[in-house]
Coordinates of C-alpha atoms and ligand atoms in Angstrom, one line a residue:
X1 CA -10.8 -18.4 -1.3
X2 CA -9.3 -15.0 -0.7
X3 CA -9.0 -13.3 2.6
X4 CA -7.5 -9.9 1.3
X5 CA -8.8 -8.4 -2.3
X6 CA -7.2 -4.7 -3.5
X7 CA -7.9 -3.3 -6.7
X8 CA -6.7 -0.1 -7.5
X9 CA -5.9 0.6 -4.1
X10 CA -4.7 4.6 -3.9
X11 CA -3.7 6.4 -1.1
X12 CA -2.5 10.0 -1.1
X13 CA -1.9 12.5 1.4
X14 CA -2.7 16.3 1.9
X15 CA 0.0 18.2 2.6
X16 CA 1.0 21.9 2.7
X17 CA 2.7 21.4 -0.7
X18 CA 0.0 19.7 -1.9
X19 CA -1.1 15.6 -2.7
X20 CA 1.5 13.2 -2.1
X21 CA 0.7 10.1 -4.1
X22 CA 2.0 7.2 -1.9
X23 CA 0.2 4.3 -3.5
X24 CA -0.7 4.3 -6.9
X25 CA -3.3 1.7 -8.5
X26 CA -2.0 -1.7 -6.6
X27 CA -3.7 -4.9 -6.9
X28 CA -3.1 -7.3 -4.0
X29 CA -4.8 -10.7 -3.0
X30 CA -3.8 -12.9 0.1
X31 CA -5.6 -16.2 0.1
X32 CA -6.2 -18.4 2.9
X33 CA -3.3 -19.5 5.2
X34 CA -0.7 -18.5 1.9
X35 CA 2.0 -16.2 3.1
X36 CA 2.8 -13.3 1.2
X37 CA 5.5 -10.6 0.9
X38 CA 5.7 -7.1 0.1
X39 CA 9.1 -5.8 -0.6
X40 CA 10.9 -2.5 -1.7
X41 CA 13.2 0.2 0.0
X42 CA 12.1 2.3 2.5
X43 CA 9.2 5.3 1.6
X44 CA 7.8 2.8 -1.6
X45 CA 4.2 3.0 0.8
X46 CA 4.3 -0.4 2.1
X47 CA 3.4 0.7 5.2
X48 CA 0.2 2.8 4.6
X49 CA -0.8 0.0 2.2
X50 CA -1.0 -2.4 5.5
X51 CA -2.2 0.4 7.6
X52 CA -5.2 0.6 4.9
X53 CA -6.0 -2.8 4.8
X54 CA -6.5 -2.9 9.2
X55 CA -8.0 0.6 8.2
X56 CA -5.7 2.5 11.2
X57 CA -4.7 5.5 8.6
X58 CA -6.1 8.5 10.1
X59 CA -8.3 9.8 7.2
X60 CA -7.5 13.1 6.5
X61 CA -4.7 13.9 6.1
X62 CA -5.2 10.1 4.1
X63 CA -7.4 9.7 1.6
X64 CA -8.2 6.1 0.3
X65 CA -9.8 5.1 -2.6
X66 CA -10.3 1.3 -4.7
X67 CA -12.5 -0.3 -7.5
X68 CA -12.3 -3.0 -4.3
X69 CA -11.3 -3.4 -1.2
X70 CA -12.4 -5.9 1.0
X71 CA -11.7 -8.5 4.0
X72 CA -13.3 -11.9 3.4
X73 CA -13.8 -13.8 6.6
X74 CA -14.6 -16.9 7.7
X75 CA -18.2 -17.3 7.2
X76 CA -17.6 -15.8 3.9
X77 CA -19.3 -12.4 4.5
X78 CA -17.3 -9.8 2.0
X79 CA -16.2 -6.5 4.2
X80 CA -16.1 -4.1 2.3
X81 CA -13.3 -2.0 4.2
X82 CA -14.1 1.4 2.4
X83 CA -17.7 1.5 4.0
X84 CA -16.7 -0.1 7.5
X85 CA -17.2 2.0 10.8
X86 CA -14.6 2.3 13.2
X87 CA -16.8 0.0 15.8
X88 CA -17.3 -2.6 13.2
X89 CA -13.5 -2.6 12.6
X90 CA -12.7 -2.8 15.8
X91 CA -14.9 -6.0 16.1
X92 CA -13.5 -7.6 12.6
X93 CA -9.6 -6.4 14.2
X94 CA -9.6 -7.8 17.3
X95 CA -11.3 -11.2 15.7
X96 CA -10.4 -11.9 12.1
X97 CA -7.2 -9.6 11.3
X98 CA -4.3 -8.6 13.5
X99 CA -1.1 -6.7 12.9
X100 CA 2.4 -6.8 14.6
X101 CA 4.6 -3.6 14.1
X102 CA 8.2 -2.6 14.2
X103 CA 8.4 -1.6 17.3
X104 CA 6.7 -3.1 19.6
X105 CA 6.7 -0.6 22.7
X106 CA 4.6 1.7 21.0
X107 CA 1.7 -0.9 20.9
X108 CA 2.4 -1.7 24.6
X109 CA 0.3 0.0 27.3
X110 CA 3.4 1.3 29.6
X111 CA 1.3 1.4 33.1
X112 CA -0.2 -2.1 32.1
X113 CA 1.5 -5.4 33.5
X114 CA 2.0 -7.9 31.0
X115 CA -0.2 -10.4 31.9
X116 CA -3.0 -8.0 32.8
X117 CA -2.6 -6.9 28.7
X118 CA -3.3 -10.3 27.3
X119 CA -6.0 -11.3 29.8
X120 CA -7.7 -8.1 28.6
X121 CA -8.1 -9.8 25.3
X122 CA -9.7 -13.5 26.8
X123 CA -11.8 -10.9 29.1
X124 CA -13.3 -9.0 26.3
X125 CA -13.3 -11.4 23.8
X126 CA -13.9 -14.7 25.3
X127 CA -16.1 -13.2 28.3
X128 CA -13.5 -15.5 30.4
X129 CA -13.4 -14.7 33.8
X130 CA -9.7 -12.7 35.3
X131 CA -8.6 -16.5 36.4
X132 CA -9.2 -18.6 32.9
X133 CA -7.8 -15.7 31.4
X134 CA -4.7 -15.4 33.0
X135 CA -4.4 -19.3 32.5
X136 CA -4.9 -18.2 29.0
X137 CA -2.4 -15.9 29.3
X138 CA 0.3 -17.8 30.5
X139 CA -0.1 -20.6 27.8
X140 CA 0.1 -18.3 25.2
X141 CA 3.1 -16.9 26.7
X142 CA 4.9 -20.2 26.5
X143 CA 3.1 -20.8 22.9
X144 CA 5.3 -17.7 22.0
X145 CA 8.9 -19.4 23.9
X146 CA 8.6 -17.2 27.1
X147 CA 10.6 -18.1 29.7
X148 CA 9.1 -18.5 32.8
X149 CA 5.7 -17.0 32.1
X150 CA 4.4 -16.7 35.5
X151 CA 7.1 -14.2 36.6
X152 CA 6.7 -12.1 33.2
X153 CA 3.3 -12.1 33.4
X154 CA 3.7 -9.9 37.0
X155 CA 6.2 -7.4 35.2
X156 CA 6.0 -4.1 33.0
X157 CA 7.1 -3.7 29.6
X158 CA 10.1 -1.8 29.8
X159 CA 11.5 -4.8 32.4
X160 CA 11.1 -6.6 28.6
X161 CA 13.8 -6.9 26.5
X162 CA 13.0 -5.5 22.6
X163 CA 12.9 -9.4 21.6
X164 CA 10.5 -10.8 24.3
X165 CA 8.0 -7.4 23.9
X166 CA 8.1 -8.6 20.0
X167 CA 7.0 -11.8 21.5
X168 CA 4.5 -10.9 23.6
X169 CA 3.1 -9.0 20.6
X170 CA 3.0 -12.2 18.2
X171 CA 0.8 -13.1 21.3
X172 CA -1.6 -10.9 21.2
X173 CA -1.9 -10.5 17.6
X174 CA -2.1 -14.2 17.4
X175 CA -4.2 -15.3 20.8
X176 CA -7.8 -15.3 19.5
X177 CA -6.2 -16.8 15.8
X178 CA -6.9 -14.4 13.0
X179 CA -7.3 -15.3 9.4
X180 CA -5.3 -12.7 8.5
X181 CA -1.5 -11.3 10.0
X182 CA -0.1 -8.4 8.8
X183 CA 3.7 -7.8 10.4
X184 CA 5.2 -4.5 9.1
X185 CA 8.9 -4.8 9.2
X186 CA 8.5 -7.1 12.7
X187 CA 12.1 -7.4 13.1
X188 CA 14.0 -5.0 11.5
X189 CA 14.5 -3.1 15.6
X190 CA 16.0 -6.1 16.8
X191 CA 19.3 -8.0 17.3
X192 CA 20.2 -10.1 14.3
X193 CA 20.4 -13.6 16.6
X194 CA 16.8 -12.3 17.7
X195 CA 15.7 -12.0 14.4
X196 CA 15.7 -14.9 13.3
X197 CA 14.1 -16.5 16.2
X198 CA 11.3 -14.1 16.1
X199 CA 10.7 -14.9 12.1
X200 CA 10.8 -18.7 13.2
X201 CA 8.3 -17.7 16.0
X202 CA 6.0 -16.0 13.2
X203 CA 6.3 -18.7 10.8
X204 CA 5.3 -21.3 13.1
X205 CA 2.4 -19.4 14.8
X206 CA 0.9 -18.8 11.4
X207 CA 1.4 -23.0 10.1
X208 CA -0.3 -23.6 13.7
X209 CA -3.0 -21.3 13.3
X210 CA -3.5 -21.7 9.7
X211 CA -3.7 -18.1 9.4
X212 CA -2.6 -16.0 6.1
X213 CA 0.2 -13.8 6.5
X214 CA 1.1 -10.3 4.7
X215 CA 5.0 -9.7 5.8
X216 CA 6.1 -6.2 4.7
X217 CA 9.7 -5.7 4.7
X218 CA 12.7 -4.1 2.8
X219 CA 15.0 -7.3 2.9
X220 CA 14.3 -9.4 0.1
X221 CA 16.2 -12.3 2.6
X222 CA 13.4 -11.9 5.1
X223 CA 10.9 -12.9 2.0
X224 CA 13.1 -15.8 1.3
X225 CA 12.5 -17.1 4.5
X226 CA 8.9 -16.2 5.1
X227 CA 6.5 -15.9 1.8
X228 CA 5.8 -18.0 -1.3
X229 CA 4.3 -14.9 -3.2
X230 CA 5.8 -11.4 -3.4
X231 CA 5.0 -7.9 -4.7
X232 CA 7.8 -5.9 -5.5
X233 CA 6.6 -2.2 -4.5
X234 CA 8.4 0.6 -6.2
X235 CA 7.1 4.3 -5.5
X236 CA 3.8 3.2 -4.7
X237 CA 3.7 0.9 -7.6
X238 CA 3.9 -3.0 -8.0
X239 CA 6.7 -3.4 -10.2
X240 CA 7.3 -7.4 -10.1
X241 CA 5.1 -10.1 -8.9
X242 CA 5.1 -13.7 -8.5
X243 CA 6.4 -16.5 -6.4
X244 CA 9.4 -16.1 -4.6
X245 CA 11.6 -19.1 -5.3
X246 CA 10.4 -18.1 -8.8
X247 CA 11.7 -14.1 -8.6
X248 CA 15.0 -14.9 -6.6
X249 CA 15.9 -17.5 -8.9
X250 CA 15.1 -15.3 -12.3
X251 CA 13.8 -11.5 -11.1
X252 CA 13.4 -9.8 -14.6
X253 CA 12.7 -6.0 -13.1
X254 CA 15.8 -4.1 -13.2
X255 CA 14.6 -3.0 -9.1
X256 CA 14.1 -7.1 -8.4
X257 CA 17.5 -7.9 -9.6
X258 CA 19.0 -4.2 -7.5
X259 CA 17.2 -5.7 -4.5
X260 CA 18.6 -9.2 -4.9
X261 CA 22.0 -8.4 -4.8
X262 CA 21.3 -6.1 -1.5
X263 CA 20.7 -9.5 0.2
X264 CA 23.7 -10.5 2.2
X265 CA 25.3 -13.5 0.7
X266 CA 25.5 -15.6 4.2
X267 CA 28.2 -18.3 2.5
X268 CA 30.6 -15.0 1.3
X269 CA 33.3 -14.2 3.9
X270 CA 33.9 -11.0 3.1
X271 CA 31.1 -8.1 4.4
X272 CA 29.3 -6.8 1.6
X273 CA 26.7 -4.5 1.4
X274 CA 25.6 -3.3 -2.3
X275 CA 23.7 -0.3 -1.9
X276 CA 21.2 0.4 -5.4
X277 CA 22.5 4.1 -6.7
X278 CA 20.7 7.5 -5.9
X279 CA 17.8 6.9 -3.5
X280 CA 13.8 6.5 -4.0
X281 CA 12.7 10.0 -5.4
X282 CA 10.7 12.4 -3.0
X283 CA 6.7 11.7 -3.5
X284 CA 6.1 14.7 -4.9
X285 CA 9.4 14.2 -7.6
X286 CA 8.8 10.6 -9.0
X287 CA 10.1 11.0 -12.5
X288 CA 8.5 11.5 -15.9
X289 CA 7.8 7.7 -17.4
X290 CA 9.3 4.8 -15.3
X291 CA 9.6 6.2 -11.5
X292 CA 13.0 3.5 -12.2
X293 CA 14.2 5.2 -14.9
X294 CA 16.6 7.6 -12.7
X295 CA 18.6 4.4 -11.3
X296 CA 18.2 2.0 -14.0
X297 CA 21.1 1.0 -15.8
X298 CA 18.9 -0.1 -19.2
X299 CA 16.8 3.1 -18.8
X300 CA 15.9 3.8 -22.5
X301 CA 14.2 6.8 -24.2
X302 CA 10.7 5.0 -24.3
X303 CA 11.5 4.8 -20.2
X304 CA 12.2 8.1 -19.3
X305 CA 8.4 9.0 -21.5
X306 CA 6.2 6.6 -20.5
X307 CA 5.1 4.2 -17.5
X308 CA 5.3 0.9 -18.4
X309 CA 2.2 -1.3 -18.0
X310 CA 2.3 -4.2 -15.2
X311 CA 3.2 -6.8 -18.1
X312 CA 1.6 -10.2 -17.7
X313 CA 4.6 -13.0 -17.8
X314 CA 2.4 -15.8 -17.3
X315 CA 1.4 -18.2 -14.2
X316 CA 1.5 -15.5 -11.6
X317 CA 4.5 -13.3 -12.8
X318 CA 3.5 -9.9 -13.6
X319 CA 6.7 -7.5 -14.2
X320 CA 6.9 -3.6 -14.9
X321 CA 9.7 -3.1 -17.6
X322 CA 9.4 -2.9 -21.3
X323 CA 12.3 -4.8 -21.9
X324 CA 13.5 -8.9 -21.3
X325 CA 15.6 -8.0 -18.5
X326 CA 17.4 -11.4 -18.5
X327 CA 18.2 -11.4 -21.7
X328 CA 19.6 -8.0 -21.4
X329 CA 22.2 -8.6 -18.7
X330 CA 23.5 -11.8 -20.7
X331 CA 23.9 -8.9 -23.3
X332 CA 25.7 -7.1 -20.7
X333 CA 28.2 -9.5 -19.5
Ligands
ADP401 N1 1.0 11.1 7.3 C1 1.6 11.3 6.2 N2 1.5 12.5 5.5 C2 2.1 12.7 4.3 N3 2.8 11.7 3.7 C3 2.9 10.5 4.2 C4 2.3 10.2 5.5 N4 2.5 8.9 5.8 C5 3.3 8.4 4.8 N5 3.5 9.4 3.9 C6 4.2 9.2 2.6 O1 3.8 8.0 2.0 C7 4.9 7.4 1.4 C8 5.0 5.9 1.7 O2 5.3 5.8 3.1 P1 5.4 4.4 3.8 O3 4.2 3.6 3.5 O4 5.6 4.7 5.3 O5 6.7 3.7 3.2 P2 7.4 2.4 3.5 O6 6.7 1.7 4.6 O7 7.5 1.6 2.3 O8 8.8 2.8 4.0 C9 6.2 8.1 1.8 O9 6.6 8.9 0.7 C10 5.7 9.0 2.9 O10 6.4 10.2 2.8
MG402 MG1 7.3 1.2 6.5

């Protein structure tokens, strides 16, 4: 069963200048408990995908529009999230989907202790009274590896380090266990040590919890770690899908292969960082044919004039590109 179901998910935006086409015609499925990636370079529309799918764009200046687009949750009732109301979302939101962001201050209610945050959630949710919920409380803050609980629980945010307010988060987002996480670039603000701890910490709430999880990121490494199906997002279109161990080991899109060898190589001694040439076109510029075709280095005539179709490759692997990329870089070596 399926928790997550897009087709033909498109979201564009109003401006002065006129409609910015951020995503264009995605399909994306999460089933239950499987964890899934998106990947792709900063400005692809990862984020207002999984904005979209908690329903938290602001619409206008967003418009969103699907041949489906729906939540599936536990009893099996199908959401559709196009019709929803805000007080319905709330109620699906708090209980069946939850989202961790970037950075985590922003989600944090500055004037609000710590523990007093969290209890709200057993208060409102559970109809606990301010004691079982601060018991609550505290056992979810050790749940997340909080040291001395008790004392945190008394303090403000900013007394929080960037690592343990990510934590706290994960805590919240995971207290009343959601079918469905969505973290949008969860680590990407924090120390690299912290990092991985706080993917560990993700990872292991989500096994515990048996809950699906929708990781958007940039770093094809961080999907490594975390998913065992990606979508490649490329200008607000899927340009490779499949499993990852699959993709890493054979990516055949031309932006797969660019992104794999982005991902630091943690054996190499020497620093590295291969950066993919020119950057992702403006919105409003993607170019004629493949939005690719500008940094490819097989770009042919047929790409520059015409969009490729999402090519089916067979058991799960779905890829963008005209061409056999792997047999075209054995050409090129
Ligand atoms: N409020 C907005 N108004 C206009 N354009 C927007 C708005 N939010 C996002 N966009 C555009 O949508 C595209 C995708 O953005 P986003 O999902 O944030 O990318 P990513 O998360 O992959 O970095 C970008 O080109 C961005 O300029
Ligand atoms: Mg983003």
């Amino acid at each position: 069963m399926n928790v997550l179901e897009a087709r033909n998910l498109k979201i564009l935006f109003r401006s002065e200048e006129g409609f910015v086409r951020a995503v264009e015609g995605v399909d994306i499925t999460v089933g239950e408990g499987e964890k899934v990636a998106i990947v792709g370079e900063s400005g692809c529309g990862k984020s207002v995908t999984s904005l979209a799918c908690m329903k938290l764009l602001n619409t206008p200046p967003a418009y969103v529009a699907a041949d489906k687009f729906c939540f599936i949750s536990r009893d099996g009732t199908v959401h559709n999230l196009l019709e929803k109301t805000e007080n319905e979302m709330l109620a699906l939101r708090a209980e069946e989907m939850a989202m961790i962001f970037q950075d985590p201050s922003s989600f944090l209610n500055p004037v609000m202790t710590i523990g007093q945050q969290l209890d709200e959630i057993f208060i409102y949710h559970r109809q606990m009274r301010p004691k079982e919920a601060r018991a609550r409380s505290i056992e979810m803050m050790k749940r997340v590896g909080i040291p001395d609980p008790e004392m945190r629980a008394k303090q403000y945010p900013h007394e929080l380090s960037g690592g343990l307010k990510q934590r706290i988060l994960i805590a919240m987002a995971t207290s009343l266990s959601p079918r469905l996480l969505i973290a949008d670039e969860p680590t990407t603000a924090l120390d690299v040590t912290i990092q991985a701890q706080i993917l560990g910490l993700i990872r292991e709430r989500c096994e515990h919890e048996k809950m699906a999880l929708l990781m958007i990121t940039h770093d094809l490494g961080v999907v490594r770690e975390m998913a065992d199906r990606v979508y490649v997002m490329y200008c607000g279109k899927i340009v490779e899908q499949g499993r990852v161990d699959e993709i890493l080991k054979s990516p055949k899109h031309p932006y797969t292969k660019a992104l794999i060898d982005t991902i630091p190589d943690l054996d190499e001694k020497v620093d590295r960082f291969v950066q993919i040439p020119h950057n992702v076109p403006h919105p409003m510029h993607k170019p004629a044919g493949c939005y690719f075709s500008n940094r490819c280095s097989y770009c042919t005539q047929l790409c520059r004039k015409q969009m490729p179709p999402l090519f089916d490759r067979g058991e799960g692997r779905k890829v963008r590109c005209y061409y056999d990329t792997e047999a075209l870089w054995e050409k090129s070596f």
